[in-house]
PDB file of C-alpha atoms in Angstrom:
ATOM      1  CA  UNK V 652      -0.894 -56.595 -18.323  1.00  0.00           C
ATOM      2  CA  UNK V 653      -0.912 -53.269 -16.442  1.00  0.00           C
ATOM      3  CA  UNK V 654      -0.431 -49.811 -18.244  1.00  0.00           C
ATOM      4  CA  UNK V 655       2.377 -48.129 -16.232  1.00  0.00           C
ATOM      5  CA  UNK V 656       2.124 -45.413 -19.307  1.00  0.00           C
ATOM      6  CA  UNK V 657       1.346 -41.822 -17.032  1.00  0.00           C
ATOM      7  CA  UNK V 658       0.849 -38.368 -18.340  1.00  0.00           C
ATOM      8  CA  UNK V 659       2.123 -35.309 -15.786  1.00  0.00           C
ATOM      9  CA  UNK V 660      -0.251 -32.109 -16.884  1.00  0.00           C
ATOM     10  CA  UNK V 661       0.958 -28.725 -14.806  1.00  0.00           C
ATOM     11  CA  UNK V 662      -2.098 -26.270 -14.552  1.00  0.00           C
ATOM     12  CA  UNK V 663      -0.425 -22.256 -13.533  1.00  0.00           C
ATOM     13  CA  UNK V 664      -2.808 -21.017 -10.815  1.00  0.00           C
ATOM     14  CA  UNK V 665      -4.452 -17.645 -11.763  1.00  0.00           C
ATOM     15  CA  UNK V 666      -2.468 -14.879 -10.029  1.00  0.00           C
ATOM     16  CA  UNK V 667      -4.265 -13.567  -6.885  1.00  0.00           C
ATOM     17  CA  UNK V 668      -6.032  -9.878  -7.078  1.00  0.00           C
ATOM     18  CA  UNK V 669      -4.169  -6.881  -6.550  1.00  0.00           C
ATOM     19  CA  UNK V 670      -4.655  -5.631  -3.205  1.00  0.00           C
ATOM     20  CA  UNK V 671      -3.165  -2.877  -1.051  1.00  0.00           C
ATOM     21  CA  UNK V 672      -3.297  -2.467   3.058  1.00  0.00           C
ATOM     22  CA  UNK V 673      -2.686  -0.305   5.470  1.00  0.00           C
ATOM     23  CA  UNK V 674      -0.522  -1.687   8.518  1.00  0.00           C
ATOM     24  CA  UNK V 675       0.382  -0.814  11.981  1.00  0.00           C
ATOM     25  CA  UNK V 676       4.171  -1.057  11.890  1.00  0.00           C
ATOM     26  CA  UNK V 677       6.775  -2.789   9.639  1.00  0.00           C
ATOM     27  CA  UNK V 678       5.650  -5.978  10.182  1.00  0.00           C
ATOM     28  CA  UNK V 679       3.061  -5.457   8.002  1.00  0.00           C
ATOM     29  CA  UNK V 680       0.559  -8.263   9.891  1.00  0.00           C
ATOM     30  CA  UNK V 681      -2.016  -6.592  11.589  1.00  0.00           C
ATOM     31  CA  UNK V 682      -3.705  -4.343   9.122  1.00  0.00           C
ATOM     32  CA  UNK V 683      -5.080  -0.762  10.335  1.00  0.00           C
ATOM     33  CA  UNK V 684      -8.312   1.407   9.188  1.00  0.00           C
ATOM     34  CA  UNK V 685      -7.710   4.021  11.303  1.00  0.00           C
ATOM     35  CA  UNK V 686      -5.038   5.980  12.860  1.00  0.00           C
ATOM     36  CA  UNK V 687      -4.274   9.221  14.619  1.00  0.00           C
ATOM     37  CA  UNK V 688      -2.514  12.751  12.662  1.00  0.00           C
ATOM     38  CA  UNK V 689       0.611  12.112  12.900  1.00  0.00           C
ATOM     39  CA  UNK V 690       1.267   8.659  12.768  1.00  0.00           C
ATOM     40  CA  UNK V 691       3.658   7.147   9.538  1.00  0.00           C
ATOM     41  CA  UNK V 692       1.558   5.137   7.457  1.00  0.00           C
ATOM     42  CA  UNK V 693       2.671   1.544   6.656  1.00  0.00           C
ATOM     43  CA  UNK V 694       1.440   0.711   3.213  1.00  0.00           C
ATOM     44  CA  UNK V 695       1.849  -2.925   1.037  1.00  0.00           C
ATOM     45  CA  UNK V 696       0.726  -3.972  -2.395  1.00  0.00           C
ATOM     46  CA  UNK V 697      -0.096  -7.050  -3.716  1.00  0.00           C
ATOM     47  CA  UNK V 698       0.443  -7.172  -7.437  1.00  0.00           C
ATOM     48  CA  UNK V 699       1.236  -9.741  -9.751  1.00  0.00           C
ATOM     49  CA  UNK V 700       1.222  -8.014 -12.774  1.00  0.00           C
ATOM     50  CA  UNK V 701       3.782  -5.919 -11.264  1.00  0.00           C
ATOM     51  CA  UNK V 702       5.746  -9.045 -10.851  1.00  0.00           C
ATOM     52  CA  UNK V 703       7.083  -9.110 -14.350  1.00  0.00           C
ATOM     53  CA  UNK V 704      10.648 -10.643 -13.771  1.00  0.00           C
ATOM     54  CA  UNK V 705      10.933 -13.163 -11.338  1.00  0.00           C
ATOM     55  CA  UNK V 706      14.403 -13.366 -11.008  1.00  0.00           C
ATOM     56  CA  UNK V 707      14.755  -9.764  -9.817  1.00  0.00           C
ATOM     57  CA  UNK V 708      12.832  -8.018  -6.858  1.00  0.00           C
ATOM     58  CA  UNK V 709      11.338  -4.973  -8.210  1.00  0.00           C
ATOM     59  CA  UNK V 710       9.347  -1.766  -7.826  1.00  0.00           C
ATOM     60  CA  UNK V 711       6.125  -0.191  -8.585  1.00  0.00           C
ATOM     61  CA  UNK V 712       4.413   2.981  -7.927  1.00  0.00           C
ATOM     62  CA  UNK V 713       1.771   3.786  -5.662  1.00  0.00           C
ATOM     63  CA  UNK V 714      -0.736   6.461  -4.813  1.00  0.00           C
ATOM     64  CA  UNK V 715      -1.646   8.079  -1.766  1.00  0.00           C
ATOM     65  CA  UNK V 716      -4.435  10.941  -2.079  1.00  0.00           C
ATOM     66  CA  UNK V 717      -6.367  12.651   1.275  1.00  0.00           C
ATOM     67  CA  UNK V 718      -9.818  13.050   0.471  1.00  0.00           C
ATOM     68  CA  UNK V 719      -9.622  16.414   2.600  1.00  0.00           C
ATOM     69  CA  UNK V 720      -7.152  18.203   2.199  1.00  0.00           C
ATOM     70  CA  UNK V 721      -6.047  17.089  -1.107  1.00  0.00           C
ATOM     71  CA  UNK V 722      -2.877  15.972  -1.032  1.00  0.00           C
ATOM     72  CA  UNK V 723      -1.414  13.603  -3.678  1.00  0.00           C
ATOM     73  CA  UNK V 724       1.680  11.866  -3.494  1.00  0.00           C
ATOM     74  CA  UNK V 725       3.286   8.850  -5.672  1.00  0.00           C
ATOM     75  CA  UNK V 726       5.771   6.858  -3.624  1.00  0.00           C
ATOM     76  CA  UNK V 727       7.604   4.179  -5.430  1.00  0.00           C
ATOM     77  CA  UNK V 728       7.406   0.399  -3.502  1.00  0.00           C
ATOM     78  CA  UNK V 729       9.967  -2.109  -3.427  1.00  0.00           C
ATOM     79  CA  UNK V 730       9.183  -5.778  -3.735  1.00  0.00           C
ATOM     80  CA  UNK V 731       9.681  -7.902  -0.847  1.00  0.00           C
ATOM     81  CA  UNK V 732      11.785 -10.340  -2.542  1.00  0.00           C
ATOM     82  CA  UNK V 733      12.260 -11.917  -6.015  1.00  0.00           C
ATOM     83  CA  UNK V 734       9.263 -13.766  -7.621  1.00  0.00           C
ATOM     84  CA  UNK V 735       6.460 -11.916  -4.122  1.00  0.00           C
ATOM     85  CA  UNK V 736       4.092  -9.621  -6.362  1.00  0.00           C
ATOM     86  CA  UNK V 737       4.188  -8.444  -2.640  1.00  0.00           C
ATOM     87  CA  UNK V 738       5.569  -4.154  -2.491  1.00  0.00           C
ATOM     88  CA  UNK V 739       6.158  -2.219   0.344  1.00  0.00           C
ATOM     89  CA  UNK V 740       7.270   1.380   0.768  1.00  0.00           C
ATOM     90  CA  UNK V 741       9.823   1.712   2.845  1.00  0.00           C
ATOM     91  CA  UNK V 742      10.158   2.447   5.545  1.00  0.00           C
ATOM     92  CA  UNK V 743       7.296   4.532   6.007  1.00  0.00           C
ATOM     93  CA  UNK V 744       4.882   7.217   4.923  1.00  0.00           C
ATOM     94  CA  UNK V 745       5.166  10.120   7.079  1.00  0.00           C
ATOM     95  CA  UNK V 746       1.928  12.382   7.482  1.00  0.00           C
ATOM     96  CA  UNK V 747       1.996  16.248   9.175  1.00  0.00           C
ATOM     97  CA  UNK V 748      -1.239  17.819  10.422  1.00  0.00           C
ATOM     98  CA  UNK V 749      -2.452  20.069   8.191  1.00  0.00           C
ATOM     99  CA  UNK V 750      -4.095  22.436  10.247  1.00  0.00           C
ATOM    100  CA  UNK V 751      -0.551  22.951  11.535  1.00  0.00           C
ATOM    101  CA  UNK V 752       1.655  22.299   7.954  1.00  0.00           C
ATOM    102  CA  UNK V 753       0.909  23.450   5.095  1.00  0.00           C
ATOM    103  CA  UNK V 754      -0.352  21.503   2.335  1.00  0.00           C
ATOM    104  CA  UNK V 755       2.400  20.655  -0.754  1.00  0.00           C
ATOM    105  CA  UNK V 756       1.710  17.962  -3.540  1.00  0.00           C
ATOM    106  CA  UNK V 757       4.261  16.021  -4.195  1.00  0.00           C
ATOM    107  CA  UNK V 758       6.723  16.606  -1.718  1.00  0.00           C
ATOM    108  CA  UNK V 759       6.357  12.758   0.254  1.00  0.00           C
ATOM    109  CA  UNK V 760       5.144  13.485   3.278  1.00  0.00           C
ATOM    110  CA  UNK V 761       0.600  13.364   3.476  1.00  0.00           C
ATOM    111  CA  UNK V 762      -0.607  16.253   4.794  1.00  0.00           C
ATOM    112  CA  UNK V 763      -3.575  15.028   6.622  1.00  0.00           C
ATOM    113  CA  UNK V 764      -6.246  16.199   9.645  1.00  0.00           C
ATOM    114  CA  UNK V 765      -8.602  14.627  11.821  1.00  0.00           C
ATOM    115  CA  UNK V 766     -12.046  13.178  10.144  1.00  0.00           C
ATOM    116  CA  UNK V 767      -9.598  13.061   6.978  1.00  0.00           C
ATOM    117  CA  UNK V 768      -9.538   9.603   4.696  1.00  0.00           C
ATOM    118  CA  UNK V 769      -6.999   8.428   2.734  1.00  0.00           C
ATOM    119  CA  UNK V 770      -7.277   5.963  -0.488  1.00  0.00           C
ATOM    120  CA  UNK V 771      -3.902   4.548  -1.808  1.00  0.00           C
ATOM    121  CA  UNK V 772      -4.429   2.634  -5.146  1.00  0.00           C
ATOM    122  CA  UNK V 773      -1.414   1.779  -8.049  1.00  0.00           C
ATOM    123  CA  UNK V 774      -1.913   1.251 -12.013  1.00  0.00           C
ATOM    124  CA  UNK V 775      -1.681  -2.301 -13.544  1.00  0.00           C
ATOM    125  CA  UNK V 776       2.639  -2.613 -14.456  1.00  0.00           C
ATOM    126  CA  UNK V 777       2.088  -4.913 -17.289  1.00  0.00           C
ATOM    127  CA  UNK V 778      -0.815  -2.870 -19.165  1.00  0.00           C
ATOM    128  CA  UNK V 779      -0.509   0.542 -17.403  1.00  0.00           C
ATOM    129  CA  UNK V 780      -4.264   0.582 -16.496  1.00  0.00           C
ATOM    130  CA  UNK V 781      -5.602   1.137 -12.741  1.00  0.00           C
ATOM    131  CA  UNK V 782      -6.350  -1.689 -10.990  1.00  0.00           C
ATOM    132  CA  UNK V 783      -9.493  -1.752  -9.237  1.00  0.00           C
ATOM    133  CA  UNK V 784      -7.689  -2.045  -5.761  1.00  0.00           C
ATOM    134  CA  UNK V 785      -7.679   0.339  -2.990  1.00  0.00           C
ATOM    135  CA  UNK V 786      -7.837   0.652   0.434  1.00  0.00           C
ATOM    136  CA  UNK V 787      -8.934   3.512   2.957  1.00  0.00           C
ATOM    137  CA  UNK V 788      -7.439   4.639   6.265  1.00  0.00           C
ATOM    138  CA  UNK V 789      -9.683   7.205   8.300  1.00  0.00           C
ATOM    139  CA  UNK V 790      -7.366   9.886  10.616  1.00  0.00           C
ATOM    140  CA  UNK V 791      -8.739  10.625  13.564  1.00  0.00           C
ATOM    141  CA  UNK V 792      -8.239  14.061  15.267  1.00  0.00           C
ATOM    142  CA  UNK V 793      -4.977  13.078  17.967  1.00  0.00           C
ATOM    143  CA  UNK V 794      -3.310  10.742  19.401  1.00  0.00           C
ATOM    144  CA  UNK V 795      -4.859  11.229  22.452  1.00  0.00           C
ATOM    145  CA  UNK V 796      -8.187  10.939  21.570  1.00  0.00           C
ATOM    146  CA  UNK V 797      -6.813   7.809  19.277  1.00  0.00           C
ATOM    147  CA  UNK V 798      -5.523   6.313  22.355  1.00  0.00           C
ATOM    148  CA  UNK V 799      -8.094   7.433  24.413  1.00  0.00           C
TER     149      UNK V 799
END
């Protein structure tokens, strides 16, 4: 006699890290390190713990911050769909040269300059603790020299 008895188990896969990346246009496929003053900034998260209803496509907070000139601004990202962990702002970050503009925290646009760096980085939704992800975009001085 065979046993035609079977048990089904169903393992959950561990979520995947947080992550955040800088992209060259909406796309959001080809990721970009470095750009000219200027240029909008296309930023996505990749959060799970951010995910926390996944009937409903939400939104989480990020942080932008130059290294240079100090600017700081929290944008708010929407998710992609229901059930991604995948945020975007939309539709784009727009930066001013600040050897032209001045400076103002908080006011959604990064004030950046050539040799500048910016880190973006968000705080865990579920626990409200940062999450060790960031990412880095260098600004280079102009377009022109960007495009060279």
């Amino acid at each position: 006699s065979t046993d035609t008895n079977t048990d089904t188990v169903t393992v959950a896969a561990p979520p995947a890290p947080p992550g955040i990346g800088f992209f060259t246009d909406l796309s959001f496929v080809t990721n970009e390190d470095e750009s000219p003053v200027g240029d909008p900034l296309f930023v996505e998260g990749r959060a799970a713990s951010c995910n926390l209803d996944p009937g409903v496509a939400e939104t989480s907070q990020i942080r932008l911050q130059s290294q240079r000139t100090g600017d700081d601004e929290t944008y708010t990202e929407n998710e992609t769909g229901a059930d991604t962990g995948v945020f975007r702002i939309l539709p784009d970050v727009p930066t001013a040269d600040a050897t032209q503009t001045p400076v103002v925290v908080g006011n959604a646009v990064m004030e950046t300059e050539g040799g500048d760096t910016i880190t973006a980085s968000f705080v865990d939704c579920a626990s409200g603790t940062p999450v060790s992800a960031s990412a880095t975009r260098t600004v280079v001085s102009s377009a022109r020299s960007w495009r060279g």
